[in-house]
Amino acid sequence: MTGPLRICLIASSRFPVAEPFAGGLEAHTHSLASELIRRGHEVTLFAAPGSDPALGVTELGVEPFSSSPAARADVGARPEQWMREHHAYLKLMLDLNRDPGRYDIVHNNSLHHLPVAMAEATGLPFVTTLHTPPVPWLESAAKLAAPSLAYASVSMHTSTAWRHVVESTVIRNGVDTARWMPGPGGDAAIWFGRLVPEKAPHLAIHAAREVGMSLDLAGPSLDQSYFDAEIAPLLDNRTRYLGHLRHDELMRAVGRARVSVVTPNWDEPYGLVAAESLACGTPVAAFARGGVPEILDELSGRLAPPGDVVALGEAMVGASQLSRSDARHRAVTSCSLERMVDDYERLYDSMIDVDIAA
């Protein structure tokens, strides 16, 4: 390490980096910022209003933007939410361009295209973590951005998906294994995350019923029509919705589970809930999609073909018979926060060394 760094960390402008987390990206950003600060780095986190003030937060969109009547009358006008995001990131990047000396490096953890598109103008070492498959706006920005920008991908699957655009260093997301502690297990399975169609919690319910296993669900319900149609009718005394839990409550619920069920209905870039489950000693049964298979080994989980509810039920039974200590060992050795931040520090150093040499 070259020593403590002044790091500008850019997060999402939509959801605050604070408990209870809206999703894996916010949880990841919180863990990353916390560990960087613990290691002595000076972190300024640009994030949505309501984010954890302990992380050195500067709110994105401090000056709320609303289009003028004339702009809104334009037939090509974008929705106001899109414009507010655009305004927030545009202001941030212009501020960085005007005063680049405040930071040693910029780490873009957002999904917005403007930080990538405008990165070169800052004159700073600039890394973007790719948390999604290629999406049009971000793909376009990456194709046109300076070749000096660095990219990290949260899985080999995501790195491969982006390879036609950019090369990236694989740095898998990490879990704070000092916070996600082992639990005793129990009788019921658990599914946790955002209750949305692409996460497909309804398939976990059907799989649990195939094998006669109780199931608890936890997480924010961000699509009410989906919840009302696919989840609510299936709730009973053996299929419970626990709500959107804070970290300590969620950790206890996962630690008390017999098995954790992960049901991506899309190519999940990483699969943070699988790593969090293993940290609690809870083996995982999952659809083999996206980056999720990279998290598990034969001692910590079982995989099923995507969308196959019967096979997923069988995987739940198989995973529930695995050793909880082996599941925990997998998290500590392969999915830890310390390992992830070690990897990011090495990437930061390599970029700064190149910048100094140039």
mmCIF file with all atom_site columns, C-alpha atoms in Angstrom, residues 104-260:
data_model
loop_
_atom_site.group_PDB
_atom_site.id
_atom_site.type_symbol
_atom_site.label_atom_id
_atom_site.label_alt_id
_atom_site.label_comp_id
_atom_site.label_asym_id
_atom_site.label_entity_id
_atom_site.label_seq_id
_atom_site.pdbx_PDB_ins_code
_atom_site.Cartn_x
_atom_site.Cartn_y
_atom_site.Cartn_z
_atom_site.occupancy
_atom_site.B_iso_or_equiv
_atom_site.pdbx_formal_charge
_atom_site.auth_seq_id
_atom_site.auth_comp_id
_atom_site.auth_asym_id
_atom_site.auth_atom_id
_atom_site.pdbx_PDB_model_num
ATOM 1   C CA . ASP A 1 104 ? -6.344  10.627  -4.909  1.00 0.00 ? 104 ASP A CA 1
ATOM 2   C CA . ILE A 1 105 ? -8.758  8.282   -6.661  1.00 0.00 ? 105 ILE A CA 1
ATOM 3   C CA . VAL A 1 106 ? -12.411 8.000   -7.663  1.00 0.00 ? 106 VAL A CA 1
ATOM 4   C CA . HIS A 1 107 ? -14.314 4.741   -7.220  1.00 0.00 ? 107 HIS A CA 1
ATOM 5   C CA . ASN A 1 108 ? -17.613 4.759   -9.094  1.00 0.00 ? 108 ASN A CA 1
ATOM 6   C CA . ASN A 1 109 ? -20.021 2.274   -7.535  1.00 0.00 ? 109 ASN A CA 1
ATOM 7   C CA . SER A 1 110 ? -23.118 3.652   -9.278  1.00 0.00 ? 110 SER A CA 1
ATOM 8   C CA . LEU A 1 111 ? -24.998 2.335   -12.301 1.00 0.00 ? 111 LEU A CA 1
ATOM 9   C CA . HIS A 1 112 ? -25.250 5.731   -14.007 1.00 0.00 ? 112 HIS A CA 1
ATOM 10  C CA . HIS A 1 113 ? -23.472 6.485   -17.276 1.00 0.00 ? 113 HIS A CA 1
ATOM 11  C CA . LEU A 1 114 ? -22.316 10.047  -16.558 1.00 0.00 ? 114 LEU A CA 1
ATOM 12  C CA . PRO A 1 115 ? -19.464 9.202   -14.136 1.00 0.00 ? 115 PRO A CA 1
ATOM 13  C CA . VAL A 1 116 ? -17.967 6.909   -16.779 1.00 0.00 ? 116 VAL A CA 1
ATOM 14  C CA . ALA A 1 117 ? -18.579 9.324   -19.648 1.00 0.00 ? 117 ALA A CA 1
ATOM 15  C CA . MET A 1 118 ? -16.999 12.261  -17.809 1.00 0.00 ? 118 MET A CA 1
ATOM 16  C CA . ALA A 1 119 ? -14.270 10.444  -15.890 1.00 0.00 ? 119 ALA A CA 1
ATOM 17  C CA . GLU A 1 120 ? -11.361 11.438  -18.135 1.00 0.00 ? 120 GLU A CA 1
ATOM 18  C CA . ALA A 1 121 ? -11.969 15.140  -17.535 1.00 0.00 ? 121 ALA A CA 1
ATOM 19  C CA . THR A 1 122 ? -11.233 14.752  -13.798 1.00 0.00 ? 122 THR A CA 1
ATOM 20  C CA . GLY A 1 123 ? -7.621  13.799  -14.487 1.00 0.00 ? 123 GLY A CA 1
ATOM 21  C CA . LEU A 1 124 ? -7.852  11.333  -11.589 1.00 0.00 ? 124 LEU A CA 1
ATOM 22  C CA . PRO A 1 125 ? -7.339  7.572   -11.430 1.00 0.00 ? 125 PRO A CA 1
ATOM 23  C CA . PHE A 1 126 ? -10.873 6.302   -11.910 1.00 0.00 ? 126 PHE A CA 1
ATOM 24  C CA . VAL A 1 127 ? -12.301 2.816   -11.339 1.00 0.00 ? 127 VAL A CA 1
ATOM 25  C CA . THR A 1 128 ? -15.866 1.694   -12.002 1.00 0.00 ? 128 THR A CA 1
ATOM 26  C CA . THR A 1 129 ? -17.301 -1.471  -10.500 1.00 0.00 ? 129 THR A CA 1
ATOM 27  C CA . LEU A 1 130 ? -19.592 -3.268  -12.920 1.00 0.00 ? 130 LEU A CA 1
ATOM 28  C CA . HIS A 1 131 ? -22.557 -4.487  -10.867 1.00 0.00 ? 131 HIS A CA 1
ATOM 29  C CA . THR A 1 132 ? -24.866 -5.317  -13.771 1.00 0.00 ? 132 THR A CA 1
ATOM 30  C CA . PRO A 1 133 ? -24.836 -6.975  -17.171 1.00 0.00 ? 133 PRO A CA 1
ATOM 31  C CA . PRO A 1 134 ? -24.297 -4.474  -19.994 1.00 0.00 ? 134 PRO A CA 1
ATOM 32  C CA . VAL A 1 135 ? -27.153 -1.954  -20.058 1.00 0.00 ? 135 VAL A CA 1
ATOM 33  C CA . PRO A 1 136 ? -27.480 0.472   -22.997 1.00 0.00 ? 136 PRO A CA 1
ATOM 34  C CA . TRP A 1 137 ? -26.552 3.798   -21.366 1.00 0.00 ? 137 TRP A CA 1
ATOM 35  C CA . LEU A 1 138 ? -23.604 2.407   -19.405 1.00 0.00 ? 138 LEU A CA 1
ATOM 36  C CA . GLU A 1 139 ? -22.386 0.276   -22.297 1.00 0.00 ? 139 GLU A CA 1
ATOM 37  C CA . SER A 1 140 ? -22.413 3.319   -24.588 1.00 0.00 ? 140 SER A CA 1
ATOM 38  C CA . ALA A 1 141 ? -20.436 5.398   -22.069 1.00 0.00 ? 141 ALA A CA 1
ATOM 39  C CA . ALA A 1 142 ? -17.848 2.634   -21.546 1.00 0.00 ? 142 ALA A CA 1
ATOM 40  C CA . LYS A 1 143 ? -17.341 2.221   -25.307 1.00 0.00 ? 143 LYS A CA 1
ATOM 41  C CA . LEU A 1 144 ? -16.588 5.921   -25.717 1.00 0.00 ? 144 LEU A CA 1
ATOM 42  C CA . ALA A 1 145 ? -14.672 6.478   -22.448 1.00 0.00 ? 145 ALA A CA 1
ATOM 43  C CA . ALA A 1 146 ? -10.911 6.868   -22.182 1.00 0.00 ? 146 ALA A CA 1
ATOM 44  C CA . PRO A 1 147 ? -8.970  3.589   -22.296 1.00 0.00 ? 147 PRO A CA 1
ATOM 45  C CA . SER A 1 148 ? -7.162  4.606   -19.103 1.00 0.00 ? 148 SER A CA 1
ATOM 46  C CA . LEU A 1 149 ? -10.278 3.961   -16.995 1.00 0.00 ? 149 LEU A CA 1
ATOM 47  C CA . ALA A 1 150 ? -10.204 0.807   -14.902 1.00 0.00 ? 150 ALA A CA 1
ATOM 48  C CA . TYR A 1 151 ? -13.103 -1.566  -14.314 1.00 0.00 ? 151 TYR A CA 1
ATOM 49  C CA . ALA A 1 152 ? -13.814 -4.222  -11.718 1.00 0.00 ? 152 ALA A CA 1
ATOM 50  C CA . SER A 1 153 ? -16.473 -6.899  -12.133 1.00 0.00 ? 153 SER A CA 1
ATOM 51  C CA . VAL A 1 154 ? -18.274 -8.564  -9.246  1.00 0.00 ? 154 VAL A CA 1
ATOM 52  C CA . SER A 1 155 ? -17.974 -12.039 -10.820 1.00 0.00 ? 155 SER A CA 1
ATOM 53  C CA . MET A 1 156 ? -16.320 -13.853 -13.682 1.00 0.00 ? 156 MET A CA 1
ATOM 54  C CA . HIS A 1 157 ? -19.779 -14.116 -15.246 1.00 0.00 ? 157 HIS A CA 1
ATOM 55  C CA . THR A 1 158 ? -20.153 -10.316 -15.234 1.00 0.00 ? 158 THR A CA 1
ATOM 56  C CA . SER A 1 159 ? -16.607 -9.786  -16.495 1.00 0.00 ? 159 SER A CA 1
ATOM 57  C CA . THR A 1 160 ? -17.289 -12.121 -19.412 1.00 0.00 ? 160 THR A CA 1
ATOM 58  C CA . ALA A 1 161 ? -20.576 -10.370 -20.196 1.00 0.00 ? 161 ALA A CA 1
ATOM 59  C CA . TRP A 1 162 ? -18.726 -7.025  -20.469 1.00 0.00 ? 162 TRP A CA 1
ATOM 60  C CA . ARG A 1 163 ? -15.701 -8.329  -22.387 1.00 0.00 ? 163 ARG A CA 1
ATOM 61  C CA . HIS A 1 164 ? -16.963 -7.099  -25.761 1.00 0.00 ? 164 HIS A CA 1
ATOM 62  C CA . VAL A 1 165 ? -16.828 -3.567  -24.305 1.00 0.00 ? 165 VAL A CA 1
ATOM 63  C CA . VAL A 1 166 ? -14.062 -3.446  -21.664 1.00 0.00 ? 166 VAL A CA 1
ATOM 64  C CA . GLU A 1 167 ? -11.656 -5.705  -19.832 1.00 0.00 ? 167 GLU A CA 1
ATOM 65  C CA . SER A 1 168 ? -12.179 -5.834  -16.086 1.00 0.00 ? 168 SER A CA 1
ATOM 66  C CA . THR A 1 169 ? -10.553 -7.186  -12.947 1.00 0.00 ? 169 THR A CA 1
ATOM 67  C CA . VAL A 1 170 ? -12.739 -9.709  -11.128 1.00 0.00 ? 170 VAL A CA 1
ATOM 68  C CA . ILE A 1 171 ? -13.244 -8.601  -7.519  1.00 0.00 ? 171 ILE A CA 1
ATOM 69  C CA . ARG A 1 172 ? -16.098 -10.563 -5.998  1.00 0.00 ? 172 ARG A CA 1
ATOM 70  C CA . ASN A 1 173 ? -18.253 -8.780  -3.447  1.00 0.00 ? 173 ASN A CA 1
ATOM 71  C CA . GLY A 1 174 ? -17.453 -9.446  0.175   1.00 0.00 ? 174 GLY A CA 1
ATOM 72  C CA . VAL A 1 175 ? -19.470 -9.987  3.324   1.00 0.00 ? 175 VAL A CA 1
ATOM 73  C CA . ASP A 1 176 ? -18.494 -8.710  6.761   1.00 0.00 ? 176 ASP A CA 1
ATOM 74  C CA . THR A 1 177 ? -18.084 -12.065 8.487   1.00 0.00 ? 177 THR A CA 1
ATOM 75  C CA . ALA A 1 178 ? -17.626 -10.255 11.810  1.00 0.00 ? 178 ALA A CA 1
ATOM 76  C CA . ARG A 1 179 ? -21.232 -9.003  11.497  1.00 0.00 ? 179 ARG A CA 1
ATOM 77  C CA . TRP A 1 180 ? -22.849 -11.904 9.649   1.00 0.00 ? 180 TRP A CA 1
ATOM 78  C CA . MET A 1 181 ? -22.262 -14.476 12.370  1.00 0.00 ? 181 MET A CA 1
ATOM 79  C CA . PRO A 1 182 ? -23.105 -18.194 12.454  1.00 0.00 ? 182 PRO A CA 1
ATOM 80  C CA . GLY A 1 183 ? -26.525 -19.191 13.728  1.00 0.00 ? 183 GLY A CA 1
ATOM 81  C CA . PRO A 1 184 ? -27.918 -22.463 15.089  1.00 0.00 ? 184 PRO A CA 1
ATOM 82  C CA . GLY A 1 185 ? -30.058 -23.390 12.102  1.00 0.00 ? 185 GLY A CA 1
ATOM 83  C CA . GLY A 1 186 ? -33.660 -24.526 12.418  1.00 0.00 ? 186 GLY A CA 1
ATOM 84  C CA . ASP A 1 187 ? -36.561 -26.148 10.628  1.00 0.00 ? 187 ASP A CA 1
ATOM 85  C CA . ALA A 1 188 ? -37.662 -23.549 8.069   1.00 0.00 ? 188 ALA A CA 1
ATOM 86  C CA . ALA A 1 189 ? -35.920 -22.412 4.901   1.00 0.00 ? 189 ALA A CA 1
ATOM 87  C CA . ILE A 1 190 ? -35.429 -18.709 4.191   1.00 0.00 ? 190 ILE A CA 1
ATOM 88  C CA . TRP A 1 191 ? -35.547 -16.546 1.084   1.00 0.00 ? 191 TRP A CA 1
ATOM 89  C CA . PHE A 1 192 ? -34.391 -12.922 1.391   1.00 0.00 ? 192 PHE A CA 1
ATOM 90  C CA . GLY A 1 193 ? -33.839 -10.011 -0.951  1.00 0.00 ? 193 GLY A CA 1
ATOM 91  C CA . ARG A 1 194 ? -36.009 -7.671  -3.005  1.00 0.00 ? 194 ARG A CA 1
ATOM 92  C CA . LEU A 1 195 ? -39.420 -9.215  -3.622  1.00 0.00 ? 195 LEU A CA 1
ATOM 93  C CA . VAL A 1 196 ? -39.560 -8.520  -7.358  1.00 0.00 ? 196 VAL A CA 1
ATOM 94  C CA . PRO A 1 197 ? -40.210 -10.728 -10.416 1.00 0.00 ? 197 PRO A CA 1
ATOM 95  C CA . GLU A 1 198 ? -36.544 -10.990 -11.447 1.00 0.00 ? 198 GLU A CA 1
ATOM 96  C CA . LYS A 1 199 ? -35.683 -12.427 -8.019  1.00 0.00 ? 199 LYS A CA 1
ATOM 97  C CA . ALA A 1 200 ? -38.667 -14.866 -8.244  1.00 0.00 ? 200 ALA A CA 1
ATOM 98  C CA . PRO A 1 201 ? -39.416 -15.561 -4.569  1.00 0.00 ? 201 PRO A CA 1
ATOM 99  C CA . HIS A 1 202 ? -42.668 -17.223 -5.674  1.00 0.00 ? 202 HIS A CA 1
ATOM 100 C CA . LEU A 1 203 ? -40.586 -20.053 -7.144  1.00 0.00 ? 203 LEU A CA 1
ATOM 101 C CA . ALA A 1 204 ? -38.951 -20.571 -3.744  1.00 0.00 ? 204 ALA A CA 1
ATOM 102 C CA . ILE A 1 205 ? -42.418 -20.937 -2.220  1.00 0.00 ? 205 ILE A CA 1
ATOM 103 C CA . HIS A 1 206 ? -43.440 -23.535 -4.785  1.00 0.00 ? 206 HIS A CA 1
ATOM 104 C CA . ALA A 1 207 ? -40.165 -25.455 -4.323  1.00 0.00 ? 207 ALA A CA 1
ATOM 105 C CA . ALA A 1 208 ? -40.572 -25.481 -0.548  1.00 0.00 ? 208 ALA A CA 1
ATOM 106 C CA . ARG A 1 209 ? -44.086 -26.872 -0.937  1.00 0.00 ? 209 ARG A CA 1
ATOM 107 C CA . GLU A 1 210 ? -42.797 -29.587 -3.273  1.00 0.00 ? 210 GLU A CA 1
ATOM 108 C CA . VAL A 1 211 ? -40.702 -30.999 -0.418  1.00 0.00 ? 211 VAL A CA 1
ATOM 109 C CA . GLY A 1 212 ? -42.949 -30.066 2.521   1.00 0.00 ? 212 GLY A CA 1
ATOM 110 C CA . MET A 1 213 ? -40.585 -27.437 3.945   1.00 0.00 ? 213 MET A CA 1
ATOM 111 C CA . SER A 1 214 ? -41.655 -24.253 5.736   1.00 0.00 ? 214 SER A CA 1
ATOM 112 C CA . LEU A 1 215 ? -40.319 -21.013 4.269   1.00 0.00 ? 215 LEU A CA 1
ATOM 113 C CA . ASP A 1 216 ? -39.767 -17.501 5.598   1.00 0.00 ? 216 ASP A CA 1
ATOM 114 C CA . LEU A 1 217 ? -39.445 -14.522 3.222   1.00 0.00 ? 217 LEU A CA 1
ATOM 115 C CA . ALA A 1 218 ? -37.727 -11.242 4.118   1.00 0.00 ? 218 ALA A CA 1
ATOM 116 C CA . GLY A 1 219 ? -37.007 -8.078  2.189   1.00 0.00 ? 219 GLY A CA 1
ATOM 117 C CA . PRO A 1 220 ? -38.553 -4.970  0.678   1.00 0.00 ? 220 PRO A CA 1
ATOM 118 C CA . SER A 1 221 ? -41.621 -5.415  -1.504  1.00 0.00 ? 221 SER A CA 1
ATOM 119 C CA . LEU A 1 222 ? -40.863 -3.020  -4.363  1.00 0.00 ? 222 LEU A CA 1
ATOM 120 C CA . ASP A 1 223 ? -43.477 -4.277  -6.837  1.00 0.00 ? 223 ASP A CA 1
ATOM 121 C CA . GLN A 1 224 ? -46.874 -4.280  -5.144  1.00 0.00 ? 224 GLN A CA 1
ATOM 122 C CA . SER A 1 225 ? -48.738 -5.785  -8.077  1.00 0.00 ? 225 SER A CA 1
ATOM 123 C CA . TYR A 1 226 ? -46.291 -8.708  -8.193  1.00 0.00 ? 226 TYR A CA 1
ATOM 124 C CA . PHE A 1 227 ? -46.522 -9.204  -4.431  1.00 0.00 ? 227 PHE A CA 1
ATOM 125 C CA . ASP A 1 228 ? -50.333 -9.136  -4.477  1.00 0.00 ? 228 ASP A CA 1
ATOM 126 C CA . ALA A 1 229 ? -50.572 -11.573 -7.402  1.00 0.00 ? 229 ALA A CA 1
ATOM 127 C CA . GLU A 1 230 ? -47.740 -14.039 -6.728  1.00 0.00 ? 230 GLU A CA 1
ATOM 128 C CA . ILE A 1 231 ? -46.801 -13.868 -3.039  1.00 0.00 ? 231 ILE A CA 1
ATOM 129 C CA . ALA A 1 232 ? -49.736 -12.800 -0.867  1.00 0.00 ? 232 ALA A CA 1
ATOM 130 C CA . PRO A 1 233 ? -52.092 -15.636 -1.967  1.00 0.00 ? 233 PRO A CA 1
ATOM 131 C CA . LEU A 1 234 ? -49.463 -18.207 -0.948  1.00 0.00 ? 234 LEU A CA 1
ATOM 132 C CA . LEU A 1 235 ? -48.824 -16.900 2.571   1.00 0.00 ? 235 LEU A CA 1
ATOM 133 C CA . ASP A 1 236 ? -50.009 -19.098 5.454   1.00 0.00 ? 236 ASP A CA 1
ATOM 134 C CA . ASN A 1 237 ? -48.683 -20.516 8.714   1.00 0.00 ? 237 ASN A CA 1
ATOM 135 C CA . ARG A 1 238 ? -45.922 -22.395 6.820   1.00 0.00 ? 238 ARG A CA 1
ATOM 136 C CA . THR A 1 239 ? -45.030 -19.588 4.397   1.00 0.00 ? 239 THR A CA 1
ATOM 137 C CA . ARG A 1 240 ? -44.438 -16.353 6.278   1.00 0.00 ? 240 ARG A CA 1
ATOM 138 C CA . TYR A 1 241 ? -43.445 -12.871 5.151   1.00 0.00 ? 241 TYR A CA 1
ATOM 139 C CA . LEU A 1 242 ? -41.246 -11.310 7.849   1.00 0.00 ? 242 LEU A CA 1
ATOM 140 C CA . GLY A 1 243 ? -41.116 -7.847  6.244   1.00 0.00 ? 243 GLY A CA 1
ATOM 141 C CA . HIS A 1 244 ? -38.134 -5.633  5.476   1.00 0.00 ? 244 HIS A CA 1
ATOM 142 C CA . LEU A 1 245 ? -35.703 -6.372  8.314   1.00 0.00 ? 245 LEU A CA 1
ATOM 143 C CA . ARG A 1 246 ? -32.770 -4.404  9.640   1.00 0.00 ? 246 ARG A CA 1
ATOM 144 C CA . HIS A 1 247 ? -29.362 -6.075  9.611   1.00 0.00 ? 247 HIS A CA 1
ATOM 145 C CA . ASP A 1 248 ? -29.407 -7.633  13.082  1.00 0.00 ? 248 ASP A CA 1
ATOM 146 C CA . GLU A 1 249 ? -32.926 -9.008  12.656  1.00 0.00 ? 249 GLU A CA 1
ATOM 147 C CA . LEU A 1 250 ? -32.136 -10.373 9.204   1.00 0.00 ? 250 LEU A CA 1
ATOM 148 C CA . MET A 1 251 ? -28.892 -11.970 10.365  1.00 0.00 ? 251 MET A CA 1
ATOM 149 C CA . ARG A 1 252 ? -30.716 -13.787 13.172  1.00 0.00 ? 252 ARG A CA 1
ATOM 150 C CA . ALA A 1 253 ? -33.422 -14.964 10.780  1.00 0.00 ? 253 ALA A CA 1
ATOM 151 C CA . VAL A 1 254 ? -30.854 -16.303 8.289   1.00 0.00 ? 254 VAL A CA 1
ATOM 152 C CA . GLY A 1 255 ? -28.858 -17.945 11.073  1.00 0.00 ? 255 GLY A CA 1
ATOM 153 C CA . ARG A 1 256 ? -31.985 -19.736 12.301  1.00 0.00 ? 256 ARG A CA 1
ATOM 154 C CA . ALA A 1 257 ? -32.775 -21.104 8.834   1.00 0.00 ? 257 ALA A CA 1
ATOM 155 C CA . ARG A 1 258 ? -32.285 -24.695 7.716   1.00 0.00 ? 258 ARG A CA 1
ATOM 156 C CA . VAL A 1 259 ? -31.324 -23.666 4.197   1.00 0.00 ? 259 VAL A CA 1
ATOM 157 C CA . SER A 1 260 ? -31.272 -20.433 2.199   1.00 0.00 ? 260 SER A CA 1
#
